[in-house]
Short mmCIF file of C-alpha atoms and ligand atoms in Angstrom, two decimals:
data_model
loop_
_atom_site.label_atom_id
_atom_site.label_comp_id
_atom_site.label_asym_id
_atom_site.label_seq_id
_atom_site.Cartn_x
_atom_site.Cartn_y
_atom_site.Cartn_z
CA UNK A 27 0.00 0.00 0.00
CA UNK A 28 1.44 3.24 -1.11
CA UNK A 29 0.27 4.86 1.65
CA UNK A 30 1.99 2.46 4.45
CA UNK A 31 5.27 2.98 2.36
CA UNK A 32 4.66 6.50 2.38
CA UNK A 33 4.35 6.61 5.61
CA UNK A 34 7.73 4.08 6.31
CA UNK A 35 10.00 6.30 4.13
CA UNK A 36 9.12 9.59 5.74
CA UNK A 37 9.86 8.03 9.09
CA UNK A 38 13.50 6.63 7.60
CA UNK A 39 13.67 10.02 6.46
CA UNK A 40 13.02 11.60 9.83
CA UNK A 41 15.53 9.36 11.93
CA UNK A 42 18.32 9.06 9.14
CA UNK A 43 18.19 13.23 9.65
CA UNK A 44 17.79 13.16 13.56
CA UNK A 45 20.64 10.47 13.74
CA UNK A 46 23.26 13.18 12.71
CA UNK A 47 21.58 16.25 14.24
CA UNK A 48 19.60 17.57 10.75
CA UNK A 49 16.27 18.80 10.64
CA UNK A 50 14.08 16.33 8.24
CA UNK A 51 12.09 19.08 7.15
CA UNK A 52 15.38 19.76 5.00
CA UNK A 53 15.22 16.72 3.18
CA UNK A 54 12.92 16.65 0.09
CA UNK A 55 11.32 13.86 -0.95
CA UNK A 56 11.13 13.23 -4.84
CA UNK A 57 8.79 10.44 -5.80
CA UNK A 58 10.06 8.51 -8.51
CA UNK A 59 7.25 7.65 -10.89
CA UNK A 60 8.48 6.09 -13.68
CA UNK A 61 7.22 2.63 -13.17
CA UNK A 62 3.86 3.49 -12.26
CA UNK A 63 0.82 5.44 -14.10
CA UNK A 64 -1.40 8.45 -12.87
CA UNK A 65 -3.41 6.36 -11.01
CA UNK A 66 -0.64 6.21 -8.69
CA UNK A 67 0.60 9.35 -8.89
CA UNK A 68 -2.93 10.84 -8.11
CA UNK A 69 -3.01 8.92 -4.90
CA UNK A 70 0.88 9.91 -4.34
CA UNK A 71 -0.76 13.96 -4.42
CA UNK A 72 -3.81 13.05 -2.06
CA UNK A 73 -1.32 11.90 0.39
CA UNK A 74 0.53 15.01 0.13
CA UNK A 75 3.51 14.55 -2.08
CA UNK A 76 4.47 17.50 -4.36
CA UNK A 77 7.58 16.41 -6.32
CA UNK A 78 7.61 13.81 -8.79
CA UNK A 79 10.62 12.79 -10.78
CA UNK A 80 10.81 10.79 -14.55
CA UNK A 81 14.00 10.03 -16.26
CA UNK A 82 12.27 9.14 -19.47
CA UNK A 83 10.81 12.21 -21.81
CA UNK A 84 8.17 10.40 -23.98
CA UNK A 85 7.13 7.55 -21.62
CA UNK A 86 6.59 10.81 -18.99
CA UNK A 87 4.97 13.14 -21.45
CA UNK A 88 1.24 12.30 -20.84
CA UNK A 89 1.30 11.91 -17.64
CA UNK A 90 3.48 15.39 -16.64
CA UNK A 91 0.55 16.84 -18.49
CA UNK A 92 -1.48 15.44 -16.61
CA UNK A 93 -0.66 16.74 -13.38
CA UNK A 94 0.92 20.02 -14.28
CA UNK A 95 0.76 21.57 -10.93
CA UNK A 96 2.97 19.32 -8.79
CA UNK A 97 7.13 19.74 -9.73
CA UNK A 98 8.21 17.43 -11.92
CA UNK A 99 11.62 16.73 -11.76
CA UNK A 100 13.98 15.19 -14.73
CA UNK A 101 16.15 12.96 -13.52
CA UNK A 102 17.66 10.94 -16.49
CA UNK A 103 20.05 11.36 -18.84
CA UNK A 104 18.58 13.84 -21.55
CA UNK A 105 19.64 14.70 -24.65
CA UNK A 106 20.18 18.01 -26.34
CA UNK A 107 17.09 17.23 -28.76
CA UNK A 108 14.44 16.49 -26.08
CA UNK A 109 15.23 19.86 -24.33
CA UNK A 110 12.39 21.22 -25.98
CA UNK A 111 10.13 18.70 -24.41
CA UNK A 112 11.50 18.79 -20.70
CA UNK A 113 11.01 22.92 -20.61
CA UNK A 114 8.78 24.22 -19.26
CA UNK A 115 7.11 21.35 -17.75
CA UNK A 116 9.98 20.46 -15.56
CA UNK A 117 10.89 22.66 -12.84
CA UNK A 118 14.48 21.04 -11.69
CA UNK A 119 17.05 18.95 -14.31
CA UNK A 120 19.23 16.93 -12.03
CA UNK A 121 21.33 15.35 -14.79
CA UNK A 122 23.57 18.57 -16.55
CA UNK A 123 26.56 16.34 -17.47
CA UNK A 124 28.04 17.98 -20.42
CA UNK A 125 28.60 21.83 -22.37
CA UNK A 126 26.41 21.01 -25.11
CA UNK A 127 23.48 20.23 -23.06
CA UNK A 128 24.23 23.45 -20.92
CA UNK A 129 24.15 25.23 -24.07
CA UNK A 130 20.40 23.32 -25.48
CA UNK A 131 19.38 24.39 -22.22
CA UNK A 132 20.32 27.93 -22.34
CA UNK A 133 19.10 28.66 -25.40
CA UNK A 134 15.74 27.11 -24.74
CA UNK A 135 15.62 28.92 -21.22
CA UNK A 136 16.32 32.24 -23.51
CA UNK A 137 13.62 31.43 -25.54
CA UNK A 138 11.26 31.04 -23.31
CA UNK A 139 12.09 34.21 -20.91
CA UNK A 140 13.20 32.15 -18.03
CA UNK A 141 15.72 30.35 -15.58
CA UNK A 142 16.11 26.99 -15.37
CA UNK A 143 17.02 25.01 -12.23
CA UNK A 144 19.68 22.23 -12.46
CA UNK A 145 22.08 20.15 -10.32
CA UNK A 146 25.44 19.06 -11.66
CA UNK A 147 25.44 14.95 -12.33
CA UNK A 148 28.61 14.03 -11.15
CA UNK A 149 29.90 10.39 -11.67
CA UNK A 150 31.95 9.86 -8.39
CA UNK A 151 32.32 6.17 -8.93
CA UNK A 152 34.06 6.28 -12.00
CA UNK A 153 31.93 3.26 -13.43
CA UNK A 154 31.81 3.45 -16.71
CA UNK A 155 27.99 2.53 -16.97
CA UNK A 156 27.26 5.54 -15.40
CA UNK A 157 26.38 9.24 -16.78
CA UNK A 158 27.88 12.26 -14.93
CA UNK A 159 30.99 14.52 -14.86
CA UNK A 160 34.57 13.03 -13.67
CA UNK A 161 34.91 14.93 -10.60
CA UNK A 162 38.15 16.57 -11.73
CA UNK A 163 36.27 18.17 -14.44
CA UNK A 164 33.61 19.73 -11.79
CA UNK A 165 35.49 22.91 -11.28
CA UNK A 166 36.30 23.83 -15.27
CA UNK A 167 32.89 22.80 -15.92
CA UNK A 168 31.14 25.29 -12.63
CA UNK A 169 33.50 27.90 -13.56
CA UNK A 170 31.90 27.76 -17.62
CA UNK A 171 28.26 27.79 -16.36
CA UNK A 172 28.90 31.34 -14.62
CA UNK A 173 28.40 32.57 -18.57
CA UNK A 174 24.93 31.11 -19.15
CA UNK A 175 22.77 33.49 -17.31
CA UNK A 176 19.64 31.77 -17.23
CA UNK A 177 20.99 28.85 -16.17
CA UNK A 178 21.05 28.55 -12.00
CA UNK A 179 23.22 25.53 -10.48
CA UNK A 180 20.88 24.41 -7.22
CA UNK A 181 23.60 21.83 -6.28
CA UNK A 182 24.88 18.07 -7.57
CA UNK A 183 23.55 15.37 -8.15
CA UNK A 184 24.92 11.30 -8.35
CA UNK A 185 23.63 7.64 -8.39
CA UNK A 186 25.86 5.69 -5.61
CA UNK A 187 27.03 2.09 -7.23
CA UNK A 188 24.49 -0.74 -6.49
CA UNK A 189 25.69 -2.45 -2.98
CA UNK A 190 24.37 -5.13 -1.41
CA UNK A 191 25.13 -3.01 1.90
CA UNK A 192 23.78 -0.10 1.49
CA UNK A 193 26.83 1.30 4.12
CA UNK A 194 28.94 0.72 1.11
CA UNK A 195 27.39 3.75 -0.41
CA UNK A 196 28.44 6.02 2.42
CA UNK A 197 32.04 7.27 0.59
CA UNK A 198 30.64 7.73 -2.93
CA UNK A 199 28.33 10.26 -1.09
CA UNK A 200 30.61 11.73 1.32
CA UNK A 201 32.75 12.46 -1.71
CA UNK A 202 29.87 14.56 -3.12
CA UNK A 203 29.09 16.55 -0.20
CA UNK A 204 32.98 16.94 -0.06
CA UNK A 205 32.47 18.29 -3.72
CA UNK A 206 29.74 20.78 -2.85
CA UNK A 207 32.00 21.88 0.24
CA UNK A 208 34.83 22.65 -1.79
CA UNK A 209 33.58 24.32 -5.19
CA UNK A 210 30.78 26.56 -3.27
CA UNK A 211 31.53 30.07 -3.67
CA UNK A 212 29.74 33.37 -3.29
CA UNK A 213 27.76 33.88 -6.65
CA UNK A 214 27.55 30.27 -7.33
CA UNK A 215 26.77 28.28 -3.77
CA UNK A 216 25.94 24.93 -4.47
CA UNK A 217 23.18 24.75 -1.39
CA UNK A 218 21.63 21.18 -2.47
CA UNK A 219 22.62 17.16 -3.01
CA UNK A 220 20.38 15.31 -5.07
CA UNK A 221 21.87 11.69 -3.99
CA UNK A 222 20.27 8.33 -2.55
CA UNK A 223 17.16 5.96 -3.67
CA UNK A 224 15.19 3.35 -2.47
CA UNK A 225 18.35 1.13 -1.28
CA UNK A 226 20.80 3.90 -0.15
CA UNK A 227 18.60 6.58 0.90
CA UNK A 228 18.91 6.59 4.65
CA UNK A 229 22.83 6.48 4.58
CA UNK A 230 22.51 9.54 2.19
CA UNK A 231 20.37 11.65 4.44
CA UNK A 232 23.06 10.82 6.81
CA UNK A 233 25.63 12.34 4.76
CA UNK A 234 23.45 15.24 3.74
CA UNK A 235 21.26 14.62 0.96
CA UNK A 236 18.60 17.34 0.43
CA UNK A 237 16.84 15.53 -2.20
CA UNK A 238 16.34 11.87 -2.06
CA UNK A 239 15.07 10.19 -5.15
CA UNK A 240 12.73 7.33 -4.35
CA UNK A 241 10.64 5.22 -6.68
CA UNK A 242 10.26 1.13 -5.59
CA UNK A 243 9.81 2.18 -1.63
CA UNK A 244 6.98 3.87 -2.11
CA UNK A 245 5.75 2.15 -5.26
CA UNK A 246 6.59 -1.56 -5.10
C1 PLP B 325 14.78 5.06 -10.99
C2 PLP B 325 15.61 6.12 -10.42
C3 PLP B 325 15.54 6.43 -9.05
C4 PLP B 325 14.66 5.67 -8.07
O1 PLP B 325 15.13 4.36 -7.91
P1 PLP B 325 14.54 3.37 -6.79
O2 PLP B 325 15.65 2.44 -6.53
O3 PLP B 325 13.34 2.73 -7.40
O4 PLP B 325 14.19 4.20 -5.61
C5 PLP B 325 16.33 7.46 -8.58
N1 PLP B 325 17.15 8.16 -9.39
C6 PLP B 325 17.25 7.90 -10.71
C7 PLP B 325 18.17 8.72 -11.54
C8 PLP B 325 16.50 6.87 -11.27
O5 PLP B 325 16.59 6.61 -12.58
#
């Protein structure tokens, strides 16, 4: 029952966040949809949820249309064609992993008269199945988004490798909040972390995650 998992995550939420002295209420909870239909996602709003992340543009489409006044969040890998489709109807991109999509999203953002929100994907396992920026090319790459004006960096954003024990994800996100520490300056802070899912999420609220990105513990 969505509701019962609902409930369950919030509370891992809340005492992940209490174990290290953070306030839950920092911690927003992005409800992964992509394996369910509007059905669910209708129930997810009755119950009070207000962010809702897809990684896939078509398969989303109808249903982001659907519900257009809840966030939708993009969370997959998305290329410089479909950047059309994801603006306006998205309100945060947490996968900007490359120049060329900075510049597909600038120039949309330009042409529609407005900012868009993004976090920085940032591959800090090195596997090579995985989308994101090396982390020695975060600082070249932060330093080269200063020029796109209606683009504003909220923070970064990774996917953890896939451990049995989910403690084995603890380094992969220190070394993002370590990231965030170190290339925050005035003009651009980098105030959010968009890191942990259904298996890893507590350990990432533990190392500061302000977004977690949940889909099978709510939805089965
Ligand atoms: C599917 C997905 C999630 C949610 O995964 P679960 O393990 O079902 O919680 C989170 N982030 C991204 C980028 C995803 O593609």
């Amino acid at each position: 029952m969505l509701v019962d998992n609902y409930k369950k995550v919030i509370s891992d939420i809340t005492s992940a966040a209490r174990k290290v002295g953070r306030n839950p209420d920092n911690v927003k909870l992005i409800a992964v949809t992509k394996t369910v239909g509007a059905v669910e996602v209708q129930h997810a709003i009755t119950l009070g949820i207000k962010d809702f992340g897809e990684n896939r543009v078509q398969d989303a489409a109808e249903k982001v249309e659907q519900f257009p006044t809840v966030n939708w969040h993009f969370i997959g890998h998305l290329q410089s064609n479909k950047v059309k489709n994801v603006l306006p109807v998205y309100s945060l991109i947490h996968s900007l992993d490359r120049l060329s999509l900075a510049d597909a999203l600038q120039s949309r953002a330009e042409s529609l008269d407005q900012d868009v929100n993004v976090f920085v994907q940032v591959n800090v396992s090195g596997e090579l199945s995985k989308f994101g920026l090396p982390p020695a090319k975060l600082p070249a790459f932060l330093m080269k988004l200063y020029s796109y004006n209606r683009i504003k960096v909220s923070g970064l954003m990774t996917m953890a490798p896939f451990v049995d024990d989910p403690e084995d994800a603890r380094p992969y996100f220190r070394y993002l909040r370590q990231l965030k520490d170190k290339h925050s300056k005035p003009g651009m802070e980098l105030p959010e972390l968009s890191m942990g899912m259904t298996n890893d999420f507590m350990i990432a609220v533990e190392e500061g995650a302000t977004m977690v990105r949940i889909g099978s513990a709510l939805f089965g």
